[in-house]
Coordinates of N, CA and C in Angstrom, one line a residue:
M1 N -23.7 29.5 -10.4 CA -23.9 28.3 -9.8 C -22.2 28.5 -9.8
N2 N -21.2 28.9 -10.2 CA -19.9 29.1 -9.7 C -19.5 29.9 -8.9
N3 N -20.9 31.0 -7.9 CA -20.3 31.1 -7.0 C -21.1 30.1 -5.4
I4 N -21.9 29.2 -6.3 CA -22.0 27.8 -5.0 C -21.2 27.1 -5.1
Y5 N -20.3 26.5 -6.1 CA -19.2 25.6 -6.6 C -18.2 26.4 -4.8
K6 N -17.8 27.5 -5.2 CA -16.8 28.7 -4.7 C -17.3 28.0 -3.0
I7 N -18.5 28.5 -2.7 CA -18.6 28.3 -1.5 C -18.1 26.4 -0.5
I8 N -18.8 25.9 -1.1 CA -18.7 24.4 -0.9 C -17.5 24.1 -1.3
I9 N -16.3 25.0 -2.3 CA -14.7 24.7 -2.0 C -14.6 24.9 -0.8
S10 N -14.8 25.8 -0.4 CA -14.0 26.8 0.4 C -14.3 26.9 1.9
L11 N -15.9 26.2 2.1 CA -16.6 25.6 3.2 C -15.9 23.8 3.5
A12 N -15.3 22.9 2.6 CA -14.7 21.6 2.5 C -13.3 21.9 3.1
L13 N -12.2 23.5 2.5 CA -11.0 23.7 3.0 C -11.0 23.8 4.0
I14 N -12.3 24.7 4.6 CA -12.2 24.8 6.3 C -12.5 24.1 7.0
M15 N -12.9 22.8 6.6 CA -13.7 22.1 7.7 C -12.1 20.9 8.3
T16 N -11.7 20.8 6.7 CA -10.5 20.0 6.3 C -9.5 20.6 7.0
T17 N -9.2 22.0 7.0 CA -7.4 22.6 8.0 C -8.4 22.4 8.9
S18 N -9.6 23.0 10.1 CA -10.0 22.6 11.2 C -10.0 21.1 11.8
A19 N -10.1 20.1 11.1 CA -9.7 19.0 11.1 C -8.3 19.0 11.5
Y20 N -7.3 18.8 10.6 CA -6.1 18.6 10.9 C -5.8 19.2 11.8
A21 N -5.9 20.4 12.1 CA -5.2 21.2 12.8 C -5.6 20.6 14.0
G22 N -7.2 20.2 14.7 CA -7.5 19.1 16.0 C -6.5 18.1 16.1
W23 N -6.4 17.2 15.4 CA -5.4 16.0 15.0 C -4.4 16.6 15.3
K24 N -3.9 17.5 14.4 CA -2.3 17.6 14.6 C -1.7 17.6 16.9
E25 N -2.5 18.8 17.0 CA -2.9 19.2 18.4 C -2.9 18.4 18.8
G26 N -3.9 17.2 18.9 CA -4.2 16.0 19.5 C -3.3 15.3 19.7
V27 N -2.3 15.0 18.8 CA -0.9 13.7 18.5 C 0.1 14.9 19.5
A28 N 0.3 16.1 19.0 CA 0.9 16.9 20.0 C 0.7 16.4 21.8
A29 N -0.7 16.7 22.0 CA -1.1 16.9 23.4 C -0.2 15.3 23.9
A30 N -0.8 14.2 23.1 CA 0.0 13.0 23.7 C 1.3 12.7 23.6
D31 N 1.7 13.3 23.1 CA 2.9 12.8 22.9 C 4.0 13.7 24.8
K32 N 3.2 14.5 24.7 CA 4.1 15.9 25.4 C 3.1 14.8 27.3
G33 N 2.2 13.9 26.9 CA 1.6 13.4 27.8 C 0.8 13.4 28.6
Q34 N 0.0 15.2 27.8 CA -1.1 15.5 28.3 C -2.2 15.0 27.5
H35 N -2.8 13.5 27.7 CA -3.5 13.0 27.7 C -5.1 13.5 27.8
E36 N -5.5 14.0 28.8 CA -6.4 14.7 28.3 C -6.7 15.6 27.9
K37 N -5.9 16.6 27.6 CA -5.9 17.3 26.5 C -6.5 16.6 25.0
A38 N -5.0 16.0 24.9 CA -5.8 15.2 23.8 C -6.5 14.2 23.1
Y39 N -7.4 13.8 24.5 CA -8.4 13.5 24.0 C -10.1 14.6 24.5
E40 N -9.4 15.8 24.5 CA -10.4 16.8 23.9 C -9.8 17.5 22.4
E41 N -9.4 17.4 22.1 CA -9.0 17.3 20.7 C -8.9 16.4 19.5
F42 N -9.5 15.2 20.6 CA -9.7 13.9 19.3 C -11.1 14.1 19.5
L43 N -11.9 14.0 20.9 CA -13.4 13.9 20.7 C -14.0 14.2 19.5
P44 N -13.7 15.3 19.5 CA -15.3 16.4 18.2 C -15.2 16.4 17.1
L45 N -13.1 15.5 17.1 CA -13.2 15.3 15.5 C -13.8 13.9 15.2
A46 N -13.6 12.7 15.8 CA -14.1 11.2 16.5 C -15.5 11.7 16.2
E47 N -16.6 12.7 17.2 CA -17.8 12.6 16.8 C -18.5 13.2 14.8
S48 N -17.4 13.6 14.3 CA -16.9 14.7 13.5 C -17.1 13.5 11.8
G49 N -16.6 12.1 12.1 CA -16.5 11.3 11.5 C -14.5 10.8 10.8
H50 N -14.6 11.0 11.4 CA -12.6 11.1 11.4 C -12.7 10.0 12.2
V51 N -11.3 8.9 11.5 CA -11.8 7.4 11.8 C -10.5 7.0 12.9
S52 N -9.5 8.0 12.4 CA -8.3 7.4 13.1 C -9.0 8.5 14.5
A53 N -9.0 9.4 14.5 CA -9.7 10.0 16.2 C -10.2 9.0 16.6
Q54 N -11.2 8.3 16.1 CA -12.4 7.1 16.4 C -11.6 6.1 17.3
T55 N -10.6 5.5 16.2 CA -9.7 4.9 16.9 C -9.0 5.0 17.7
T56 N -8.9 6.3 18.4 CA -8.1 6.8 19.0 C -8.2 6.6 20.8
V57 N -9.6 7.7 20.4 CA -10.5 7.6 21.9 C -11.2 6.4 22.2
G58 N -11.4 5.5 21.4 CA -11.1 4.3 21.7 C -10.4 3.2 22.0
V59 N -9.3 3.6 22.1 CA -8.0 3.1 23.1 C -7.7 3.6 24.2
M60 N -8.2 4.8 23.6 CA -7.4 5.4 25.3 C -8.9 5.4 26.4
Y61 N -10.1 5.6 25.6 CA -11.3 4.5 26.7 C -11.2 3.1 27.1
Y62 N -10.4 2.3 26.5 CA -9.5 0.9 26.3 C -8.4 1.1 27.9
S63 N -7.7 2.0 27.5 CA -6.5 1.9 28.2 C -6.3 3.2 29.7
G64 N -7.7 3.8 29.4 CA -8.1 5.0 30.8 C -6.7 6.0 30.9
Q65 N -6.9 5.9 29.5 CA -5.3 7.5 29.3 C -6.5 8.7 28.9
G66 N -6.6 9.9 29.9 CA -7.2 10.8 29.6 C -8.7 10.8 29.8
V67 N -9.1 9.7 30.5 CA -10.4 9.4 30.5 C -10.5 8.5 31.5
P68 N -11.3 8.1 32.3 CA -11.3 7.1 33.0 C -11.6 5.7 32.1
Q69 N -11.0 5.0 32.7 CA -11.2 3.9 32.2 C -12.8 3.1 31.5
D70 N -13.1 2.7 30.8 CA -14.6 2.5 30.1 C -14.6 1.6 28.9
Y71 N -14.8 0.0 29.0 CA -15.3 -1.1 28.0 C -16.0 -0.6 27.5
D72 N -17.2 -0.2 27.8 CA -18.2 -0.3 26.8 C -18.5 1.1 25.7
A73 N -17.7 2.2 26.2 CA -17.5 3.4 25.2 C -15.9 2.6 24.6
A74 N -15.0 2.4 24.6 CA -14.3 1.2 24.1 C -15.0 1.1 22.7
L75 N -14.9 -0.1 23.3 CA -15.8 -1.0 22.6 C -16.9 -0.5 21.0
V76 N -17.6 1.2 21.5 CA -18.3 1.7 20.7 C -17.5 2.6 19.6
W77 N -16.6 2.9 20.4 CA -15.4 3.9 19.6 C -15.2 2.5 18.8
L78 N -14.4 1.8 18.9 CA -13.6 1.0 18.2 C -14.9 0.7 16.7
N79 N -15.9 -0.4 17.2 CA -16.7 -0.3 16.2 C -16.8 0.5 15.4
I80 N -17.2 1.6 15.8 CA -17.5 2.6 14.6 C -16.2 2.1 13.7
A81 N -14.9 3.0 14.4 CA -14.2 2.6 13.5 C -13.9 1.2 12.8
A82 N -13.7 0.2 12.9 CA -13.8 -1.0 12.5 C -14.7 -0.7 11.1
N83 N -15.4 -1.1 11.5 CA -16.7 -1.3 10.9 C -16.5 0.2 9.6
S84 N -15.4 0.8 9.2 CA -15.2 2.0 8.9 C -14.1 1.6 7.9
G85 N -13.5 0.8 8.4 CA -12.1 -0.1 8.0 C -10.9 0.2 8.2
H86 N -10.9 0.9 9.2 CA -9.4 1.3 10.5 C -9.0 -0.4 10.4
D87 N -7.9 -0.5 10.3 CA -6.6 -1.6 11.0 C -6.6 -2.0 12.4
V88 N -5.8 -0.5 12.9 CA -5.9 -0.4 14.4 C -7.2 -0.4 15.0
A89 N -8.3 -0.4 14.3 CA -9.3 -0.2 15.4 C -10.0 -1.9 15.2
Q90 N -10.0 -2.6 14.0 CA -10.3 -3.6 13.9 C -8.9 -4.6 15.3
Y91 N -8.2 -4.2 14.7 CA -7.3 -5.1 15.9 C -7.3 -5.5 17.4
N92 N -7.8 -3.5 17.9 CA -8.2 -3.9 19.1 C -9.4 -4.6 19.5
L93 N -10.0 -4.0 18.5 CA -11.6 -5.3 18.5 C -11.1 -6.6 18.7
G94 N -10.5 -7.0 18.1 CA -9.5 -8.8 17.9 C -9.2 -8.5 18.9
I95 N -8.6 -8.0 19.8 CA -8.2 -8.1 21.5 C -9.8 -7.8 22.1
M96 N -10.1 -7.4 22.6 CA -11.2 -7.2 23.2 C -12.0 -8.8 23.3
Y97 N -12.1 -9.2 21.4 CA -12.9 -9.7 22.0 C -12.1 -11.8 22.2
D98 N -11.0 -11.7 22.0 CA -9.8 -12.6 22.2 C -9.8 -12.6 23.8
N99 N -9.7 -11.5 24.6 CA -9.0 -11.4 26.1 C -10.6 -11.5 26.6
G100 N -11.9 -11.7 25.7 CA -13.4 -11.2 27.2 C -12.9 -9.8 27.7
I101 N -11.7 -8.6 27.3 CA -12.6 -7.9 28.0 C -13.4 -6.5 27.4
G102 N -14.3 -6.2 28.5 CA -15.3 -5.4 28.7 C -16.6 -6.2 26.9
T103 N -16.1 -7.8 26.6 CA -17.3 -8.2 26.2 C -17.3 -9.9 26.8
D104 N -18.0 -10.5 26.3 CA -17.6 -11.4 27.0 C -16.9 -12.5 25.7
Q105 N -16.6 -12.9 26.1 CA -14.5 -13.9 25.1 C -15.3 -14.6 23.8
D106 N -15.6 -13.9 22.9 CA -15.4 -15.2 21.5 C -14.7 -14.8 20.4
F107 N -13.5 -15.8 20.7 CA -13.0 -16.6 19.2 C -13.2 -16.4 18.1
S108 N -14.4 -16.7 16.9 CA -14.7 -16.4 16.2 C -14.7 -14.8 16.2
E109 N -15.6 -14.1 16.5 CA -15.3 -12.8 16.6 C -14.1 -12.0 16.7
A110 N -13.3 -12.4 17.7 CA -11.9 -11.9 17.0 C -11.3 -12.6 16.3
A111 N -11.0 -13.3 15.8 CA -10.8 -14.1 14.4 C -11.2 -13.1 13.3
K112 N -12.2 -12.8 13.3 CA -12.4 -11.8 12.2 C -12.0 -10.3 12.0
W113 N -12.5 -9.7 13.1 CA -11.5 -9.1 13.0 C -9.6 -8.6 13.3
Y114 N -9.2 -9.5 14.0 CA -7.9 -9.9 13.2 C -8.2 -9.8 11.8
R115 N -8.3 -10.9 11.4 CA -8.1 -10.7 9.6 C -8.5 -9.6 9.1
L116 N -9.7 -9.1 9.2 CA -9.7 -8.0 9.1 C -8.0 -7.0 9.0
A117 N -7.7 -6.6 9.8 CA -7.2 -6.3 10.0 C -5.4 -6.1 9.2
A118 N -5.3 -7.9 9.4 CA -4.0 -8.7 8.7 C -4.1 -8.7 7.0
N119 N -5.6 -8.8 6.8 CA -5.9 -8.1 5.2 C -5.0 -6.9 5.0
Q120 N -5.1 -6.3 5.8 CA -4.7 -4.7 5.0 C -3.3 -4.5 6.0
S121 N -2.4 -5.9 6.0 CA -0.8 -5.8 6.1 C -0.8 -5.5 7.6
H122 N -1.3 -5.3 8.7 CA -1.3 -5.4 10.5 C -0.4 -6.5 10.7
A123 N 0.6 -6.3 11.5 CA 2.0 -7.5 11.7 C 1.4 -8.1 12.7
R124 N 0.5 -7.6 13.9 CA 0.1 -8.2 15.3 C -1.3 -8.5 15.0
A125 N -2.2 -8.5 14.1 CA -3.2 -9.1 13.9 C -3.0 -10.9 13.4
Q126 N -1.8 -10.7 11.9 CA -1.3 -11.3 11.5 C -0.9 -12.6 12.2
L127 N 0.2 -11.9 13.2 CA 1.0 -12.9 14.7 C -0.8 -13.6 15.5
N128 N -1.1 -12.5 15.5 CA -2.6 -13.7 16.3 C -3.4 -14.1 16.3
L129 N -3.8 -13.8 14.7 CA -4.2 -14.3 13.8 C -3.9 -15.6 13.1
G130 N -2.5 -15.6 13.3 CA -1.8 -17.3 13.1 C -1.8 -18.2 14.3
A131 N -1.9 -17.9 15.6 CA -1.9 -17.8 16.9 C -3.2 -18.6 17.0
M132 N -4.4 -18.5 16.3 CA -5.1 -18.5 16.3 C -5.8 -19.7 15.6
Y133 N -5.3 -19.7 14.3 CA -5.0 -21.2 14.0 C -3.9 -22.1 14.3
K134 N -2.8 -22.2 14.6 CA -2.1 -23.2 15.7 C -3.3 -23.9 16.6
N135 N -3.9 -23.4 17.4 CA -4.4 -23.4 18.7 C -5.6 -24.2 18.5
G136 N -6.6 -23.5 17.4 CA -7.7 -23.6 16.6 C -9.2 -22.5 17.7
D137 N -8.2 -21.6 18.1 CA -9.5 -20.6 18.3 C -10.3 -19.4 17.4
G138 N -11.1 -20.5 17.5 CA -12.6 -19.6 16.9 C -12.2 -19.5 15.1
V139 N -11.5 -20.9 14.9 CA -11.5 -20.8 13.4 C -11.0 -22.5 13.5
K140 N -10.7 -22.9 12.5 CA -10.7 -24.4 12.3 C -8.9 -24.4 12.3
K141 N -8.4 -25.7 13.3 CA -6.8 -26.0 14.0 C -6.5 -25.5 12.1
D142 N -5.0 -25.5 11.9 CA -4.9 -25.3 10.4 C -3.2 -24.9 10.3
I143 N -2.5 -25.9 10.6 CA -0.9 -25.6 11.1 C -0.6 -25.1 10.1
S144 N -0.4 -24.9 8.9 CA -0.8 -24.4 7.4 C -1.0 -23.0 7.6
R145 N -2.1 -22.3 7.7 CA -2.1 -21.2 7.7 C -1.7 -20.3 9.0
A146 N -1.4 -21.5 9.9 CA -1.1 -20.9 11.2 C 0.9 -20.2 11.1
H147 N 1.2 -21.3 9.8 CA 2.6 -20.7 9.6 C 2.9 -19.4 8.4
L148 N 1.6 -19.8 7.4 CA 1.3 -18.6 6.7 C 1.4 -17.3 7.4
W149 N 0.6 -17.2 8.0 CA 0.7 -15.3 9.0 C 1.3 -15.3 9.7
F150 N 2.0 -16.2 10.2 CA 3.0 -16.4 11.2 C 4.5 -15.5 10.2
N151 N 4.6 -16.5 9.4 CA 5.9 -16.0 7.8 C 5.6 -14.9 7.7
I152 N 4.9 -14.3 7.3 CA 3.6 -12.6 7.1 C 4.2 -11.8 7.8
A153 N 3.7 -12.1 9.3 CA 4.3 -10.9 9.8 C 5.9 -11.2 10.3
S154 N 6.3 -12.4 10.4 CA 7.4 -12.1 10.7 C 8.4 -11.0 9.3
S155 N 7.8 -11.6 8.0 CA 8.3 -10.5 6.7 C 7.8 -9.1 7.7
M156 N 7.4 -8.8 7.9 CA 6.9 -7.9 8.0 C 7.9 -6.9 9.6
G157 N 8.4 -8.1 9.6 CA 9.6 -7.4 10.9 C 9.1 -7.5 12.6
D158 N 8.0 -8.7 12.9 CA 7.4 -8.9 14.3 C 8.5 -9.9 14.0
S159 N 8.8 -9.9 15.5 CA 10.2 -10.4 15.8 C 9.2 -11.7 16.6
D160 N 8.6 -11.5 17.0 CA 6.9 -12.5 17.5 C 6.4 -13.4 17.0
A161 N 6.6 -12.5 16.2 CA 6.3 -13.7 14.9 C 7.3 -14.8 14.3
A162 N 8.5 -13.9 14.2 CA 9.3 -15.1 13.9 C 9.7 -16.0 15.1
E163 N 9.8 -15.6 16.4 CA 9.7 -17.1 17.4 C 8.9 -17.6 17.0
S164 N 7.3 -17.3 17.1 CA 6.1 -18.4 16.7 C 5.8 -19.1 15.3
L165 N 6.9 -18.6 14.4 CA 7.2 -19.3 12.8 C 8.0 -20.2 13.2
Q166 N 9.3 -20.1 14.1 CA 10.4 -21.1 14.2 C 9.3 -22.6 15.5
Q167 N 9.1 -21.6 16.1 CA 8.2 -22.8 17.4 C 6.9 -23.3 16.8
V168 N 6.5 -22.9 15.1 CA 5.3 -23.8 14.6 C 6.3 -24.7 13.3
E169 N 7.0 -24.1 13.2 CA 8.0 -24.6 12.1 C 8.4 -26.7 12.4
Q170 N 8.5 -26.3 14.0 CA 9.3 -27.6 14.6 C 8.0 -29.0 14.4
L171 N 6.5 -28.2 14.3 CA 5.4 -29.2 14.7 C 5.3 -29.6 12.7
M172 N 5.9 -28.9 12.1 CA 5.6 -29.3 10.7 C 6.3 -30.4 9.8
T173 N 5.2 -31.1 9.1 CA 6.3 -31.9 7.8 C 6.9 -30.9 6.8
I174 N 7.6 -31.7 5.9 CA 8.4 -30.8 4.8 C 7.0 -30.5 4.2
E175 N 5.9 -31.4 3.7 CA 5.2 -31.3 2.5 C 3.9 -30.2 3.9
Q176 N 4.3 -30.1 4.8 CA 3.4 -28.7 5.4 C 4.2 -27.9 5.3
M177 N 5.3 -27.8 5.8 CA 5.5 -26.2 5.1 C 6.2 -25.9 4.2
D178 N 6.4 -26.6 3.0 CA 6.0 -26.3 1.6 C 4.8 -25.7 0.6
N179 N 3.6 -26.8 1.2 CA 2.7 -25.6 1.7 C 2.0 -24.6 2.0
A180 N 2.5 -24.6 3.3 CA 2.5 -22.7 3.8 C 3.1 -21.4 3.2
Q181 N 4.2 -22.0 2.2 CA 5.1 -21.4 1.5 C 3.8 -21.2 0.6
L182 N 4.0 -21.8 -0.2 CA 3.1 -21.8 -1.7 C 1.5 -20.5 -1.0
L183 N 0.7 -21.0 0.0 CA 0.0 -20.6 0.5 C 0.2 -18.9 0.9
A184 N 1.3 -18.3 1.5 CA 1.8 -17.7 1.8 C 2.3 -16.3 0.5
G185 N 2.5 -17.0 -0.4 CA 3.3 -16.8 -1.8 C 1.8 -16.0 -2.0
Q186 N 0.2 -17.3 -2.2 CA -0.4 -16.8 -3.1 C -1.1 -15.8 -2.3
C187 N -1.1 -15.6 -0.7 CA -2.0 -14.0 -0.1 C -1.1 -13.0 -0.3
V188 N -0.1 -13.5 -0.5 CA 0.4 -11.9 -0.9 C 0.7 -11.7 -2.3
D189 N 0.2 -12.7 -3.1 CA 0.6 -12.0 -4.2 C -1.0 -11.5 -4.3
S190 N -2.0 -11.9 -4.0 CA -3.4 -11.5 -4.0 C -3.4 -10.6 -3.1
D191 N -2.8 -9.4 -2.6 CA -3.3 -8.8 -1.7 C -3.9 -8.0 -1.0
Y192 N -3.9 -10.0 -0.3 CA -4.6 -10.5 1.3 C -5.9 -10.8 0.6
Q193 N -6.2 -10.9 -0.4 CA -7.9 -11.1 -0.3 C -7.7 -13.0 -0.8
D194 N -7.0 -13.9 -1.0 CA -6.5 -15.3 -0.9 C -5.5 -15.8 0.2
C195 N -6.1 -15.8 1.3 CA -5.4 -16.6 2.8 C -6.2 -17.2 3.0

């Protein structure tokens, strides 16, 4: 029995080490602008279930870096990673649905993915979700919720969110701003579960 555990642990270490090495080499290649080489490193990792590599491959297909631009492939890889809970993949899917890139424009689907990423402290997703509440795109128009998400993203250092927060505050009453501050506090205190 002990030998079986040793073999399993050894195999796990080998797989983890090789996966890490591939990731490290892919990042190094991308940093040097060698996107084709980066793709060659990331793809096997993505195929083996490495969620960050799946997201990266999806973004590479989206942007056409290292591979020909292919929105269908981007959607596939980003969906896999997003459904595994990767916030960057969720945010990028939100972008694709929000703008109708590689798919039909679907504000409700965009809001869904932005919300999942926003709930994981992804500032740009929080900014975009705030814009959706401000405009009523894919969600019921709600100026207090727009303020909530702009406020949270701004507090994370997003300068666009700070600007959006100032703009939306000009449209709000004192009561609405107080309500939005209360909502933001509840959201953060609940670790983004009560937003």
